[in-house]
Tab-separated table of C-alpha atoms and ligand atoms in Angstrom:
chain	number	residue	atom	x	y	z
A	117	UNK	CA	0.000	0.000	0.000
A	118	UNK	CA	1.415	3.393	-1.005
A	119	UNK	CA	1.227	6.467	1.210
A	120	UNK	CA	-1.273	9.047	0.009
A	121	UNK	CA	-0.466	12.617	0.871
A	122	UNK	CA	0.527	11.674	4.392
A	123	UNK	CA	4.327	11.382	4.645
A	124	UNK	CA	3.983	9.840	8.134
A	125	UNK	CA	2.212	6.772	6.819
A	126	UNK	CA	4.021	3.427	6.727
A	127	UNK	CA	4.220	1.394	3.508
A	128	UNK	CA	4.070	-2.317	2.806
A	129	UNK	CA	6.082	-3.705	-0.068
A	130	UNK	CA	5.516	-7.389	-0.794
A	131	UNK	CA	6.139	-9.161	2.547
A	132	UNK	CA	7.873	-6.248	4.307
A	133	UNK	CA	6.704	-3.282	6.379
A	134	UNK	CA	8.547	0.048	6.114
A	135	UNK	CA	8.256	3.146	8.300
A	136	UNK	CA	9.029	6.749	7.259
A	137	UNK	CA	12.643	7.886	7.705
A	138	UNK	CA	13.063	11.017	5.528
A	139	UNK	CA	10.288	13.121	4.016
A	140	UNK	CA	10.291	14.380	0.442
A	141	UNK	CA	10.872	17.911	1.798
A	142	UNK	CA	13.929	16.864	3.826
A	143	UNK	CA	15.338	15.021	0.827
A	144	UNK	CA	14.799	17.904	-1.589
A	145	UNK	CA	16.293	20.481	0.795
A	146	UNK	CA	19.465	18.402	1.216
A	147	UNK	CA	19.792	17.658	-2.517
A	148	UNK	CA	19.620	21.391	-3.244
A	149	UNK	CA	22.306	22.096	-0.632
A	150	UNK	CA	24.631	19.567	-2.251
A	151	UNK	CA	23.794	20.922	-5.719
A	152	UNK	CA	24.740	24.419	-4.588
A	153	UNK	CA	28.010	23.174	-3.071
A	154	UNK	CA	28.899	21.370	-6.319
A	155	UNK	CA	28.027	24.445	-8.390
A	156	UNK	CA	30.423	26.498	-6.276
A	157	UNK	CA	33.133	23.831	-6.549
A	158	UNK	CA	32.884	23.252	-10.337
A	159	UNK	CA	31.786	26.615	-11.745
A	160	UNK	CA	33.292	26.349	-15.248
A	161	UNK	CA	34.654	22.808	-15.535
A	162	UNK	CA	31.719	21.100	-17.262
A	163	UNK	CA	31.892	18.144	-14.879
A	164	UNK	CA	30.638	14.741	-15.925
A	165	UNK	CA	28.160	13.296	-13.429
A	166	UNK	CA	28.329	9.495	-13.445
A	167	UNK	CA	25.230	7.958	-11.955
A	168	UNK	CA	25.529	4.410	-10.673
A	169	UNK	CA	22.436	2.517	-11.797
A	170	UNK	CA	19.910	1.568	-10.911
A	171	UNK	CA	19.425	3.104	-7.470
A	172	UNK	CA	21.088	6.510	-8.013
A	173	UNK	CA	19.063	7.608	-11.039
A	174	UNK	CA	16.445	9.502	-9.013
A	175	UNK	CA	19.045	11.303	-6.874
A	176	UNK	CA	21.180	12.048	-9.954
A	177	UNK	CA	18.267	13.518	-11.866
A	178	UNK	CA	17.454	15.929	-9.032
A	179	UNK	CA	21.126	16.664	-8.343
A	180	UNK	CA	21.972	17.704	-11.924
A	181	UNK	CA	19.012	20.077	-11.920
A	182	UNK	CA	20.273	21.584	-8.655
A	183	UNK	CA	23.650	22.067	-10.384
A	184	UNK	CA	23.482	25.531	-11.922
A	185	UNK	CA	26.182	25.376	-14.566
A	186	UNK	CA	27.090	23.278	-17.638
A	187	UNK	CA	27.520	19.569	-17.006
A	188	UNK	CA	27.188	16.184	-18.702
A	189	UNK	CA	25.698	12.952	-17.404
A	190	UNK	CA	26.655	9.317	-17.918
A	191	UNK	CA	25.513	6.026	-16.431
A	192	UNK	CA	27.137	2.799	-15.307
A	193	UNK	CA	25.390	-0.266	-14.026
A	194	UNK	CA	26.975	-2.254	-11.212
A	195	UNK	CA	25.261	-4.824	-9.088
A	196	UNK	CA	25.963	-6.512	-5.787
A	197	UNK	CA	22.545	-6.790	-4.147
A	198	UNK	CA	19.845	-9.407	-4.160
A	199	UNK	CA	16.883	-9.054	-1.776
A	200	UNK	CA	17.912	-7.133	1.336
A	201	UNK	CA	21.565	-8.256	1.600
A	202	UNK	CA	24.675	-7.614	-0.436
A	203	UNK	CA	25.751	-10.682	-2.392
A	204	UNK	CA	29.423	-9.753	-2.236
A	205	UNK	CA	30.561	-9.969	-5.849
A	206	UNK	CA	30.353	-6.761	-7.915
A	207	UNK	CA	29.606	-6.917	-11.613
A	208	UNK	CA	29.781	-4.183	-14.227
A	209	UNK	CA	26.632	-4.844	-16.170
A	210	UNK	CA	26.849	-1.723	-18.323
A	211	UNK	CA	29.926	0.461	-18.780
A	212	UNK	CA	30.562	4.086	-19.766
A	213	UNK	CA	31.116	5.009	-23.372
A	214	UNK	CA	32.674	8.415	-22.669
A	215	UNK	CA	36.375	9.254	-22.646
A	216	UNK	CA	37.185	10.328	-19.097
A	217	UNK	CA	40.757	11.475	-19.603
A	218	UNK	CA	41.152	15.024	-18.279
A	219	UNK	CA	37.491	15.269	-17.198
A	220	UNK	CA	36.227	16.346	-13.794
A	221	UNK	CA	34.063	13.432	-12.728
A	222	UNK	CA	31.358	13.469	-10.062
A	223	UNK	CA	30.330	9.940	-9.076
A	224	UNK	CA	26.746	9.766	-7.834
A	225	UNK	CA	25.801	6.798	-5.648
A	226	UNK	CA	22.481	6.050	-3.966
A	227	UNK	CA	23.818	4.500	-0.771
A	228	UNK	CA	27.205	3.485	0.560
A	229	UNK	CA	26.755	0.450	2.776
A	230	UNK	CA	29.986	-1.562	3.069
A	231	UNK	CA	31.629	0.722	0.489
A	232	UNK	CA	32.455	-2.267	-1.695
A	233	UNK	CA	30.631	-0.986	-4.791
A	234	UNK	CA	32.182	2.476	-4.703
A	235	UNK	CA	35.628	1.095	-3.883
A	236	UNK	CA	35.437	-1.212	-6.913
A	237	UNK	CA	34.169	1.525	-9.219
A	238	UNK	CA	36.667	4.193	-8.093
A	239	UNK	CA	39.538	1.796	-8.779
A	240	UNK	CA	38.255	1.291	-12.316
A	241	UNK	CA	37.756	5.025	-12.777
A	242	UNK	CA	41.323	5.928	-11.739
A	243	UNK	CA	42.652	3.837	-14.612
A	244	UNK	CA	40.967	6.194	-17.067
A	245	UNK	CA	42.916	9.200	-15.751
A	246	UNK	CA	40.204	11.794	-15.104
A	247	UNK	CA	41.387	15.263	-13.994
A	248	UNK	CA	39.588	14.817	-10.670
A	249	UNK	CA	37.090	12.511	-8.992
A	250	UNK	CA	34.454	13.779	-6.565
A	251	UNK	CA	32.107	11.332	-4.847
A	252	UNK	CA	28.555	12.008	-3.724
A	253	UNK	CA	26.222	9.599	-2.006
A	254	UNK	CA	22.615	10.200	-1.074
A	255	UNK	CA	22.787	7.891	1.980
A	256	UNK	CA	25.588	6.320	3.995
A	257	UNK	CA	25.404	3.530	6.540
A	258	UNK	CA	27.868	3.155	9.418
A	259	UNK	CA	29.447	0.043	7.925
A	260	UNK	CA	30.870	2.246	5.163
A	261	UNK	CA	34.244	2.047	6.855
A	262	UNK	CA	34.570	-1.624	5.839
A	263	UNK	CA	36.057	-0.559	2.487
A	264	UNK	CA	38.291	2.513	2.285
A	265	UNK	CA	36.398	5.016	0.124
A	266	UNK	CA	36.501	8.762	0.144
A	267	UNK	CA	33.004	10.253	0.058
A	268	UNK	CA	33.053	14.020	-0.473
A	269	UNK	CA	29.344	14.734	-0.013
A	270	UNK	CA	26.856	12.686	2.005
A	271	UNK	CA	23.138	13.446	1.893
A	272	UNK	CA	22.285	11.673	5.144
A	273	UNK	CA	24.056	9.271	7.503
A	274	UNK	CA	21.560	6.592	8.520
A	275	UNK	CA	21.358	3.538	10.772
A	276	UNK	CA	22.258	0.095	9.481
A	277	UNK	CA	18.714	-0.806	8.420
A	278	UNK	CA	17.416	-1.673	4.969
A	279	UNK	CA	15.775	1.325	3.282
A	280	UNK	CA	13.639	1.951	0.197
A	281	UNK	CA	12.429	5.002	-1.702
A	282	UNK	CA	13.972	7.825	-3.720
A	283	UNK	CA	15.465	5.343	-6.189
A	284	UNK	CA	16.179	2.530	-3.725
A	285	UNK	CA	14.172	-0.664	-4.174
A	286	UNK	CA	13.071	-3.853	-2.515
A	287	UNK	CA	12.742	-6.583	-5.139
A	288	UNK	CA	12.354	-3.907	-7.809
A	289	UNK	CA	9.627	-1.976	-5.973
A	290	UNK	CA	9.627	1.287	-4.007
A	291	UNK	CA	11.952	3.317	-6.241
A	292	UNK	CA	9.199	5.826	-7.025
A	293	UNK	CA	8.540	6.784	-3.389
A	294	UNK	CA	9.552	10.461	-3.018
A	295	UNK	CA	10.692	9.974	0.605
A	296	UNK	CA	12.818	7.288	2.288
A	297	UNK	CA	11.406	4.414	4.383
A	298	UNK	CA	13.212	1.994	6.648
A	299	UNK	CA	12.458	-1.632	7.369
A	300	UNK	CA	10.390	-1.986	10.504
A	301	UNK	CA	11.596	-4.437	13.144
A	302	UNK	CA	7.959	-5.058	14.081
A	303	UNK	CA	7.375	-6.879	10.805
B	1629	5GP	P1	27.919	-1.525	-0.783
B	1629	5GP	O1	28.688	-2.061	-1.960
B	1629	5GP	O2	28.381	-0.163	-0.326
B	1629	5GP	O3	27.850	-2.503	0.344
B	1629	5GP	O4	26.421	-1.401	-1.248
B	1629	5GP	C1	26.043	-0.421	-2.099
B	1629	5GP	C2	24.835	-0.827	-2.917
B	1629	5GP	O5	24.003	-1.753	-2.229
B	1629	5GP	C3	23.979	0.388	-3.151
B	1629	5GP	O6	24.326	1.022	-4.359
B	1629	5GP	C4	22.584	-0.167	-3.166
B	1629	5GP	O7	22.216	-0.537	-4.472
B	1629	5GP	C5	22.646	-1.408	-2.306
B	1629	5GP	N1	22.151	-1.136	-0.935
B	1629	5GP	C6	22.865	-1.018	0.208
B	1629	5GP	N2	22.072	-0.773	1.267
B	1629	5GP	C7	20.808	-0.754	0.775
B	1629	5GP	C8	19.533	-0.524	1.390
B	1629	5GP	O8	19.361	-0.295	2.597
B	1629	5GP	N3	18.448	-0.552	0.557
B	1629	5GP	C9	18.564	-0.795	-0.785
B	1629	5GP	N4	17.433	-0.790	-1.487
B	1629	5GP	N5	19.747	-1.012	-1.396
B	1629	5GP	C10	20.857	-0.988	-0.620
């Protein structure tokens, strides 16, 4: 059941129950803050935003519109998750077609959990010799320290609970929720 206009309503997706964590207003305010910070940092460099699919596409689409200067956008698809737990192995399902040499790259991730995905991707990116790499994640969980990754901008630090909404899914569902919801322990 989807929430109507009430952001305090819980949602059920398949067998799981989720309670509200971040409202659409909180999310949008933070995305605009990060967009403004990136605009100030890359005023004339035409940075290339690289959105990690699938989860980061919603965040990336809002973030580029909060970026008030010229920029380009590209997408890569990596996957390490099945159900509510990371499967461990990372796969590049779809790569970038752009030449990154000498470009200022802004990597946009939905959530950094163990950091494994970003760690893997940043290593690949370095090989292509961009002028600079900036990393942005919408959410970060405390376990992020498990893999050494530098995250320059974090939307929100959250508890180690499974979340959906704003691009993040459970079994393919929930990506279109404008706020963020966390798995309820109550079931
Ligand atoms: P990491 O490699 O940092 O452990 O995991 C990063 C990826 O796992 C994210 O890009 C995201 O796709 C997925 N992920 C991690 N935590 C969650 C979560 O709470 N909810 C959802 N839907 N995906 C998650």
